[in-house]
Every structure is written in C-alpha cells, then in structure tokens.
Coordinates of C-alpha atoms and ligand atoms in Angstrom, one line a residue:
X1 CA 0.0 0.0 0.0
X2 CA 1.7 3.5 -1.0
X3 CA 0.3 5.4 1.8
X4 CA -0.2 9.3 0.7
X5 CA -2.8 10.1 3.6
X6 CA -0.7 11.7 6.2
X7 CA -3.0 14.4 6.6
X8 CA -5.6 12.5 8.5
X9 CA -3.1 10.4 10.4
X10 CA 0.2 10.1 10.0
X11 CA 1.7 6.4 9.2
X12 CA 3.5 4.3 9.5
X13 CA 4.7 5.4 13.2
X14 CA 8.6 5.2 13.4
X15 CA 9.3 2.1 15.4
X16 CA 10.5 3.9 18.5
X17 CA 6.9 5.2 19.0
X18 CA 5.6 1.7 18.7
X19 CA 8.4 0.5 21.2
X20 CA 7.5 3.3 24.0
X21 CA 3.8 2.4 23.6
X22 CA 4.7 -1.3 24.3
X23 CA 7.1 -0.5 27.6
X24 CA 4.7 1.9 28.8
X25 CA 2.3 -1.0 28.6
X26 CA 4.8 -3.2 30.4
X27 CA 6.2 -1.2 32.9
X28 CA 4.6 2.4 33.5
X29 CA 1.2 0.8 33.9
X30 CA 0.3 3.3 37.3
X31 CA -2.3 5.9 36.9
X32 CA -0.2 9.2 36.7
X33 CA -0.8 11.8 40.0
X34 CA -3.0 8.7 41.5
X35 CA -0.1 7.1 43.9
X36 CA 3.0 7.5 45.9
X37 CA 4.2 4.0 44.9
X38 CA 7.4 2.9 41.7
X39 CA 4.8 2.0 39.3
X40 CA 2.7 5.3 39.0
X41 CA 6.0 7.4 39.4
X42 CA 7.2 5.6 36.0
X43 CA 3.8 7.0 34.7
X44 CA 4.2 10.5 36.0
X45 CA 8.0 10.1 34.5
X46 CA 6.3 9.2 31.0
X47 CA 3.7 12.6 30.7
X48 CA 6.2 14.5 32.8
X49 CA 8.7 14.1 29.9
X50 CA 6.3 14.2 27.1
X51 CA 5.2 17.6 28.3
X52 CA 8.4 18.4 28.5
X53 CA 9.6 17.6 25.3
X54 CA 6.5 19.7 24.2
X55 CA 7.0 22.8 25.7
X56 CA 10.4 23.1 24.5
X57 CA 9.4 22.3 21.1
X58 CA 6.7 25.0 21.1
X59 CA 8.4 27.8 22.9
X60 CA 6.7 27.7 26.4
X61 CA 9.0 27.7 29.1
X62 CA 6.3 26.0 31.8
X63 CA 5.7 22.3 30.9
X64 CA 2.7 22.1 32.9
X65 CA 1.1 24.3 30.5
X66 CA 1.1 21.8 28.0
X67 CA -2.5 20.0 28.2
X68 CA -3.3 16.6 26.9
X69 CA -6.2 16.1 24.9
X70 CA -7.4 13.3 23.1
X71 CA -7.3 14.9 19.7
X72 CA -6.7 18.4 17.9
X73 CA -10.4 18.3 18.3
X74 CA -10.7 18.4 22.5
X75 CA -7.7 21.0 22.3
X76 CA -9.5 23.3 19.7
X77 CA -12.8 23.0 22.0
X78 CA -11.2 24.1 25.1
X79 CA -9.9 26.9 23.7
X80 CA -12.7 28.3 21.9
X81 CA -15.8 27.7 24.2
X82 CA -13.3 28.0 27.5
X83 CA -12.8 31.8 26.1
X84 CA -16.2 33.2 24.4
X85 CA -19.1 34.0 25.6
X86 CA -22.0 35.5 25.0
X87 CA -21.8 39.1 23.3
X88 CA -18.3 38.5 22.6
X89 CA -16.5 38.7 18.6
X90 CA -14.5 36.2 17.3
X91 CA -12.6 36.3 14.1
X92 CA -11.9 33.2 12.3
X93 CA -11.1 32.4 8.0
X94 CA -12.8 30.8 5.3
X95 CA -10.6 27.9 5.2
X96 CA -11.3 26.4 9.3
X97 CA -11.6 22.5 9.8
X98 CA -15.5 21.7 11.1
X99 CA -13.2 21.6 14.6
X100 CA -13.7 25.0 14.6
X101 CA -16.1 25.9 12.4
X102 CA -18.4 24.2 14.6
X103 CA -17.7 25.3 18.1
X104 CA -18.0 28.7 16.7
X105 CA -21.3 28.1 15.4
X106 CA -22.9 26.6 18.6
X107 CA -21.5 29.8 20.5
X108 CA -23.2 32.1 17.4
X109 CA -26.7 30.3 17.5
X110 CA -27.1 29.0 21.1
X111 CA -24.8 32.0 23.0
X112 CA -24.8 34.8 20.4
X113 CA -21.1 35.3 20.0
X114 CA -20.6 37.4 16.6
X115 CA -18.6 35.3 14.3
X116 CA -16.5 36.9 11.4
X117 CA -14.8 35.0 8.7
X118 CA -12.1 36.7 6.8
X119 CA -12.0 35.8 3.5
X120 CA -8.5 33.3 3.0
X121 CA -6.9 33.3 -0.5
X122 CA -6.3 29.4 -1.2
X123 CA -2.6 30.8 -2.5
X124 CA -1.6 33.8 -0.5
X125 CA -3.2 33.1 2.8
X126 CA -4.9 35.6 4.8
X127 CA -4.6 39.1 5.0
X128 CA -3.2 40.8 8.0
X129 CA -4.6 43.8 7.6
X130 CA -7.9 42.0 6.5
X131 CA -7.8 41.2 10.5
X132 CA -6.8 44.7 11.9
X133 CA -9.4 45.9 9.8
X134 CA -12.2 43.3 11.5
X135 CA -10.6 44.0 15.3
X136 CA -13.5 45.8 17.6
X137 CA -13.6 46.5 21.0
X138 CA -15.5 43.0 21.4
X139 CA -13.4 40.9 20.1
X140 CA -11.9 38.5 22.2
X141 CA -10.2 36.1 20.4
X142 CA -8.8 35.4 16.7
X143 CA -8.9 31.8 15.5
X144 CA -6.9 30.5 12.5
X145 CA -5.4 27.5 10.6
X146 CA -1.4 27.7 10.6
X147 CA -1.8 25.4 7.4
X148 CA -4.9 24.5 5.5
X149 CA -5.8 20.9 5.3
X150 CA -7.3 20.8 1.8
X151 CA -4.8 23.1 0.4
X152 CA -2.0 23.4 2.4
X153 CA -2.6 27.3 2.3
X154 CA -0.6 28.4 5.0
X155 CA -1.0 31.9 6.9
X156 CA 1.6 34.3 8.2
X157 CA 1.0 33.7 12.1
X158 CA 3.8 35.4 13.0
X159 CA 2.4 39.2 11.7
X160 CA -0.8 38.2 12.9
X161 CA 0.3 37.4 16.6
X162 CA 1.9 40.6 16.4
X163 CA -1.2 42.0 15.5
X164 CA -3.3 40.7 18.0
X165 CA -1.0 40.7 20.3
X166 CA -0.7 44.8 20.3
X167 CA -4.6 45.1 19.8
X168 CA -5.0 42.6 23.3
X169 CA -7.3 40.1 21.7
X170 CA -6.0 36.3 22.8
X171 CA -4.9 34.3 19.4
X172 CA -5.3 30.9 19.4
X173 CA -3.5 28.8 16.3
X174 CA -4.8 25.5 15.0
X175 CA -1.2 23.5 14.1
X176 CA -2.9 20.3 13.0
X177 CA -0.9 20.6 9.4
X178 CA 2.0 22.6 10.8
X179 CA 3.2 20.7 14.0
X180 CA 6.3 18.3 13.5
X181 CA 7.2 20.2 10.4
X182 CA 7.1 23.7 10.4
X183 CA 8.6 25.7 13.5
X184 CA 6.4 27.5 15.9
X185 CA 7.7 29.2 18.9
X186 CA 4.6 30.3 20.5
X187 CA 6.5 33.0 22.6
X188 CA 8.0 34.8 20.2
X189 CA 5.3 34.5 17.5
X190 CA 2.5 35.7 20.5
X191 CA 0.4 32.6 20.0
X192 CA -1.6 32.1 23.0
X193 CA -3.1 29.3 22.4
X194 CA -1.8 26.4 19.8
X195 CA -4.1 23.6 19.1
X196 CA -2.9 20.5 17.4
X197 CA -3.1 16.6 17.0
X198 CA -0.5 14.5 18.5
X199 CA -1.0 11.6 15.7
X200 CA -0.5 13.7 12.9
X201 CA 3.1 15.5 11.8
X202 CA 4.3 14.7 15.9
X203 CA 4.5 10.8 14.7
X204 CA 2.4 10.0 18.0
X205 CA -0.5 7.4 18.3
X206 CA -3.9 7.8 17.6
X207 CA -6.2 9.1 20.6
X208 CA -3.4 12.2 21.5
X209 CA -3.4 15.8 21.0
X210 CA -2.3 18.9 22.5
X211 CA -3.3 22.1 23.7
X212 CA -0.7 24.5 24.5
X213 CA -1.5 27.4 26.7
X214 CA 1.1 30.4 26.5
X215 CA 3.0 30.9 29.9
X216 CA 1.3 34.8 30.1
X217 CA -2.2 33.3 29.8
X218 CA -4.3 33.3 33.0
X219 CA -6.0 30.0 33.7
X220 CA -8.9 31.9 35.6
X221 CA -9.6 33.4 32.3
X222 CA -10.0 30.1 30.2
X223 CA -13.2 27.6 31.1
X224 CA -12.6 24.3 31.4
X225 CA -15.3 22.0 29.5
X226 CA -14.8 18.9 31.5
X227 CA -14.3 18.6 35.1
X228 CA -13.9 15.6 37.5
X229 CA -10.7 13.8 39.4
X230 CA -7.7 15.4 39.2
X231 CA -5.0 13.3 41.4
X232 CA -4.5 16.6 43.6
X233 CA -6.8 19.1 45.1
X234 CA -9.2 16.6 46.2
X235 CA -10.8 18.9 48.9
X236 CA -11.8 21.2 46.7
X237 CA -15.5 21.1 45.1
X238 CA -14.8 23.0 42.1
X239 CA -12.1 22.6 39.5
X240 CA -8.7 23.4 40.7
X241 CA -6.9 26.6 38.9
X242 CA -3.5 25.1 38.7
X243 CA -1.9 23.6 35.2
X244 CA -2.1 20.7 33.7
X245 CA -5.3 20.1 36.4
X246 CA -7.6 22.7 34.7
X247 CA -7.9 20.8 32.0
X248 CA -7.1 17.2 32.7
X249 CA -9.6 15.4 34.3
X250 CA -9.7 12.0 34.8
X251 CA -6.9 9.1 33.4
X252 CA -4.6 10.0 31.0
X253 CA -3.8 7.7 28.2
X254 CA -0.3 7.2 29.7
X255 CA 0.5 4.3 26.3
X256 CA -0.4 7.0 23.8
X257 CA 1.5 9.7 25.7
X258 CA 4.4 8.1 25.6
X259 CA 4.4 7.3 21.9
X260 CA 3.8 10.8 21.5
X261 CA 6.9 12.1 23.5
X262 CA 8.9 9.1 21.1
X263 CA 7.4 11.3 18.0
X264 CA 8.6 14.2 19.4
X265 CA 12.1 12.5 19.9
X266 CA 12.4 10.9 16.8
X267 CA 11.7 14.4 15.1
X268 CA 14.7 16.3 17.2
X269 CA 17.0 13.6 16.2
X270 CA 15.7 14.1 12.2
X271 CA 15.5 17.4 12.6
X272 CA 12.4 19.3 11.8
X273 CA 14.3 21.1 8.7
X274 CA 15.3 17.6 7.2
X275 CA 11.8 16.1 7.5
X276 CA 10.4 19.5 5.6
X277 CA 12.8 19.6 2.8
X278 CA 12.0 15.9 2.4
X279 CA 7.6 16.6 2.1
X280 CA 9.0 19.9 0.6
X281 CA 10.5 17.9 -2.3
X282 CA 7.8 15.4 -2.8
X283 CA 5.4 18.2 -2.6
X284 CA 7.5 19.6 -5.7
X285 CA 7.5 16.6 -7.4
X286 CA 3.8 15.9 -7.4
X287 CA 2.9 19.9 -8.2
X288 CA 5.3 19.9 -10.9
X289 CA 4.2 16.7 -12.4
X290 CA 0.5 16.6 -11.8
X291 CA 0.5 19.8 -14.1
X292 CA 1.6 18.7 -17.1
X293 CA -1.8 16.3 -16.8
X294 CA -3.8 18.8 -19.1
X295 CA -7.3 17.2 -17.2
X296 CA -5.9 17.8 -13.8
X297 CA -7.1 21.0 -11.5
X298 CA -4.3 21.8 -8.7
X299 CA -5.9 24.3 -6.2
X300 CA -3.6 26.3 -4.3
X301 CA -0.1 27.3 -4.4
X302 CA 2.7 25.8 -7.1
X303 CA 5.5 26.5 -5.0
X304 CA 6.1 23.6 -2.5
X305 CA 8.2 26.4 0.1
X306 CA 5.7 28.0 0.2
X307 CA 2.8 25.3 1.5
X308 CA 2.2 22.5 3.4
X309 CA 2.6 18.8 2.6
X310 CA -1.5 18.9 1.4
X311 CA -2.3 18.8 -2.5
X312 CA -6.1 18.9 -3.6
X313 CA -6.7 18.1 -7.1
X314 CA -9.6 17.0 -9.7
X315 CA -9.6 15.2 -12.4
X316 CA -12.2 16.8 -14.9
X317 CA -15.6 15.4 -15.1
X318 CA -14.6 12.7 -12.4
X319 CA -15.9 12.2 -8.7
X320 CA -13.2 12.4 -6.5
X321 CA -14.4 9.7 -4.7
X322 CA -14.5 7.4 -7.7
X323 CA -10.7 8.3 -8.5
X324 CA -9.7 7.6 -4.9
X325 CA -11.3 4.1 -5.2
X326 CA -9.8 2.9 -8.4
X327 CA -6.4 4.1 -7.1
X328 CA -7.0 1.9 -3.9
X329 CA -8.7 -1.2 -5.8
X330 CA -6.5 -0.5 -9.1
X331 CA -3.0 0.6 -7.8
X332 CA -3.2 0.2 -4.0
X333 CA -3.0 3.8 -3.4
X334 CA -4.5 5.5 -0.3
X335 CA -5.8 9.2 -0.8
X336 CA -8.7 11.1 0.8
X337 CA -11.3 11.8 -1.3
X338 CA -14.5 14.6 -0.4
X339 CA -14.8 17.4 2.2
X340 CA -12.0 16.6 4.7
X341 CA -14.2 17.8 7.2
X342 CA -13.7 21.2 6.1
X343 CA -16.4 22.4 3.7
X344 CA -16.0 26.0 4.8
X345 CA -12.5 25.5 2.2
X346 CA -14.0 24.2 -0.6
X347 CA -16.6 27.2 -0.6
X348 CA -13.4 29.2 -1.2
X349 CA -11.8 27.1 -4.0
X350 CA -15.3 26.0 -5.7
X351 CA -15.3 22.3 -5.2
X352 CA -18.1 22.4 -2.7
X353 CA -20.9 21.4 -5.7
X354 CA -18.3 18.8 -7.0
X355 CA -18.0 16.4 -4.4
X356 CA -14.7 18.4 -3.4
X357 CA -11.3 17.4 -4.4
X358 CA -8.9 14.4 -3.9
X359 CA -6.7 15.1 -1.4
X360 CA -2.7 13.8 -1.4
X361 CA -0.4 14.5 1.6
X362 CA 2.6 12.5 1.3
X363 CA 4.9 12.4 5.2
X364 CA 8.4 11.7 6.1
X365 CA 8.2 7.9 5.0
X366 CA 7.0 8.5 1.6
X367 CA 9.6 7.6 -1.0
X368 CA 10.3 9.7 -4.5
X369 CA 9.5 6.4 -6.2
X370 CA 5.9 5.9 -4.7
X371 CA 5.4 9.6 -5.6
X372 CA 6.1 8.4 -9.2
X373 CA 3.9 5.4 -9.1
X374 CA 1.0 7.8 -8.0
X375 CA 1.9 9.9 -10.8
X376 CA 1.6 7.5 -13.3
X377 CA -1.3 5.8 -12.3
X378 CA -3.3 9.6 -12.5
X379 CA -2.5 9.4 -16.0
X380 CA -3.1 6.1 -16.4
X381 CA -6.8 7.4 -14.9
X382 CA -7.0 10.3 -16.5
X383 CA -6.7 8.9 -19.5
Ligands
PLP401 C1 -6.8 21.7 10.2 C2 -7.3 20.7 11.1 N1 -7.9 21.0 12.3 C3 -8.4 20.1 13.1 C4 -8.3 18.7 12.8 C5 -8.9 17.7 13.8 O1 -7.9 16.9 14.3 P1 -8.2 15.6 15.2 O2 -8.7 14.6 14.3 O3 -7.0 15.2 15.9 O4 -9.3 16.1 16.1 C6 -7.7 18.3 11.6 C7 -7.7 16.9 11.2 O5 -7.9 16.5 10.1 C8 -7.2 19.3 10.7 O6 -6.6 19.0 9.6

C-alpha cells in the first residue's frame, strides 16, 4: 500500500513510537498523580517528559502548560468555548476544519457570539490587515489555521500574533498541518493558544493531541469544558486553577503519551528542517508533475516552500471519490477523497458542488518512487 494520507493520520509510526507504547504498557502501567508507589512514578515520568519535550518544542518555558487532549479536536474546543461567551467577537477564516467551524457556530446560535470570517486566498493566505481591519472593541479572540488541510494554504501567524497581540485580543493557532514540520515558537510568534493533534506530523498514536496554553495566559480566564478527578486538590469542590489540572480530568492515556513524546524525539533527532525539505520535495514533485496532466485542476499554491505537505486536485468530469477508489482497488493507493471535514474550504476554492477534491499528503516515510507510481497511475486514470 503506498500510503499518501498523512493528513488524517500520519503512518506508519517510526518504530521507536511503537516500542514506548509497548514498555509503557509493560512497565509504566500506574495511573499518573494517582499514587505514591514505583509504578505510577514511572507513569508521571512518562507525561512529565512528554510535556516536556513539548514545551520546549513550542516555545513555552512552563511544561505544565502543556494539556493533553485526546485529539486536535478536544484541544480546539477548550480553547474556543473555554474563552467566548455571550456578546463576545471572534474572528476566524474561510478555510477552518469543522473543529472549529463548529464550536464557533454553537456559540453564534445558542450563545450569540458574533462570528466573522475573513476571506482566505487558497494561494496567499490571509490578510493581515484584512484582521486589523475586522478587530473591535469586542473581540476577544482570533482563531486560525497555521496550514490549510485541503490546500496546504498556509497563513503568516507570526504578523498576525503581532497583530493581536498589540490590539489585546487572545490568538489561538490550529497546528494540525504545521506541527512536527514547520517551526512554531509560541513566545515569540505571540500565539496564546496552539491547538494541534498528536497523531498527525508529531508521529504519535492515535487518541493524543495537545493544547498549548502560553505561559502569560491566565487560567482563571479560560473555562474548562470537563471537570472531575484530578490526582490533587481533592478537597476542593470545584475545579482546581493550577496547570495541567484545569484541564485534565480524569486518566490520561499514559500508552499513547508516551508514543507521542517518542514522535517528538524521533523528530529532534531528524530534525524538523530535514523532515520538511524531504515533504517539501515530494510536494514539488507531485505539483510539478501533476501539471503537465492537461485534465488535472491543482488548487492552491505551485511553489512547494511555500505550503504544506496537502495537495487537492480534480480530475475533470470525475468524482473524486471514484478516483480515490480505483487508485486503492486498481493501484493500491491510499488518498482522501470529499470534504476533509472542512467544507468552509471548498466554498473558497469552488469544489463544494463537486464532491470536493482528492486530497494527497505524502509524510516523512514517503519515498520519490511511490510519488512516481501515484503519478503514473493519475495518468493512467486520466486517460
Ligand atoms: C486543520 C485541522 N484541524 C483540526 C483537525 C482535527 O484533528 P483531530 O482529528 O486530531 O481532532 C484536523 C484533522 O484533520 C485538521 O486537519
């Protein structure tokens, strides 16, 4: 199977995540905070160091501000419904995953938050001043995409921290296609609040994500949605203030955490640069080939710098769902063919009547020569 999927989950997992998993199945099997004795303290070693390994990837300099969650999805949800409420404005883009679009509209229809979406060119991102100009006195937080997962579109978060940073509105960033490939140093690029998957570009399991909360931010200002047992703070009827506990109730999935914090070891030994210039390349490859296919649509950007590892393309006059089954029963091809859970984005590029588009997102264990095999079987089809 030529696996060119990455963008829903990343595989195959380098062994050294699949190895943790197992030993933290055989010997860190306590339930982490819930003991004094050797067996949880291997499981509090196991999230302590994952967090750890997190922070200092993402540029917070308090570990305990880094949440686990048990998908991008949890992480996004925290941050948007734990900030608005009603009255407030939030701006957001034309080119969100449902994860957001979705929490946003329960909090417009049921809580009347004001939502604003800012128009996002599939090629050249959003526009900065597009958000400066849509900043009022109400709005509490901006919520983007770092990278779009239909296009790979990806948006300057750096001038926009600064933006909101000096207009005072909290900026929360949704990493799902940026993490594990892209740097992002929260401090410096004033992003309160980065969302992302820990299965994706981080190499970790299924069933992990991450919400990282910037050390300025004030957990007294940001809801929790679940509460319950925390391991500390018993006494208290409410939910304690104090990080990770905010937002972390009941047992962690101590197996899946630690394949995460192997991920996020086996990218610092690649280095984050190598494993981009790699997807970079293949990216180029597929954009620079696929073009010369006169019935083939590439939406988005041609220059592979200047995306992410996400390529949507049509072929004329076919369903993209039909192409992405004849290249799994014909060629043994995975792709993802339709929405992507994101139909806001294909309102932008014009696939939302067509079925959308098929979707190709090659990762660090895709091979130049599988990148030709997919080429020349989209001819073959095409043809
Ligand atoms: C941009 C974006 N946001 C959010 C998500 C949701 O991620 P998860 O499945 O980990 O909840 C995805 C996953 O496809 C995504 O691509």
């Amino acid at each position: 199977m030529i696996y060119l999927n990455n963008a829903a989950t990343s595989y195959p997992k380098p062994l050294s995540v699949q190895d943790a998993m197992l030993d933290a199945l055989q010997s860190s099997g306590g339930n982490p905070g819930r003991s004094v004795d050797s067996l949880t303290g291997k499981a509090d070693d196991v999230v302590n160091h994952t967090r750890f390994l997190a922070a200092k990837m993402f540029g917070i300099s308090n570990p305990n501000h880094v949440i686990f969650t048990s998908s991008a999805t949890e992480a996004l949800n925290i941050a948007i419904l734990g900030t608005l409420k009603s009255g407030d404005h939030v701006i957001t883009s034309t080119m969100e995953h449902n994860s957001v679009t979705r929490p946003l509209y329960h909090l417009e229809t049921q809580e009347g938050v004001r939502v604003t979406k800012i128009p996002m060119d599939p090629i050249k991102g959003v526009d900065p001043d597009d958000i400066v100009a849509a900043i009022t006195d109400d709005t509490k937080l901006v919520c983007l995409t770092h990278i779009s997962n239909v296009t790979g579109t990806m948006n300057d978060i750096a001038e926009i921290g600064d933006i909101c940073h000096k207009k005072n509105v909290r900026f929360l960033v949704d990493a799902s296609q940026s993490a594990g490939t892209h740097p992002i140093h929260m401090d410096s690029m004033n992003i309160d609040l980065l969302a992302m998957p820990g299965h994706k570009g981080l190499m970790g399991p299924s069933g992990t994500g991450l919400l990282c909360i910037g050390d300025h931010v004030d957990p007294a200002l940001l809801n929790p949605i679940k509460f319950g047992g925390t391991g500390v703070q018993s006494e208290l009827p409410y939910q304690p203030i104090d990080l990770p506990f905010r937002y972390e109730s009941g047992t962690l999935n101590v197996p899946g955490i630690a394949g995460l914090g192997a991920g996020i070891r086996f990218i610092n030994e690649t280095g984050m640069d190598n494993i981009f210039v790699h997807e970079s390349f293949l990216m180029q490859m597929l954009l620079d080939w696929l073009s010369d296919i006169p019935s083939i649509t590439i939406y988005g950007n041609l220059d592979a710098t200047q995306k992410g590892a996400v390529l949507s393309i049509n072929i004329d006059g076919m369903d993209p769902v039909d192409v992405a089954m004849i290249l799994d029963t014909s060629f043994e091809i995975a792709v993802r063919p339709g929405l992507h859970c994101a139909p806001d984005a294909h309102r932008t590029i014009g696939t939302i009547d067509i079925g959308g588009t098929i979707r190709i997102s090659p990762g660090y264990f895709t091979t130049a020569e599988e990148i030709h095999a997919f080429i020349d079987a989209m001819k073959e089809i095409s043809e």
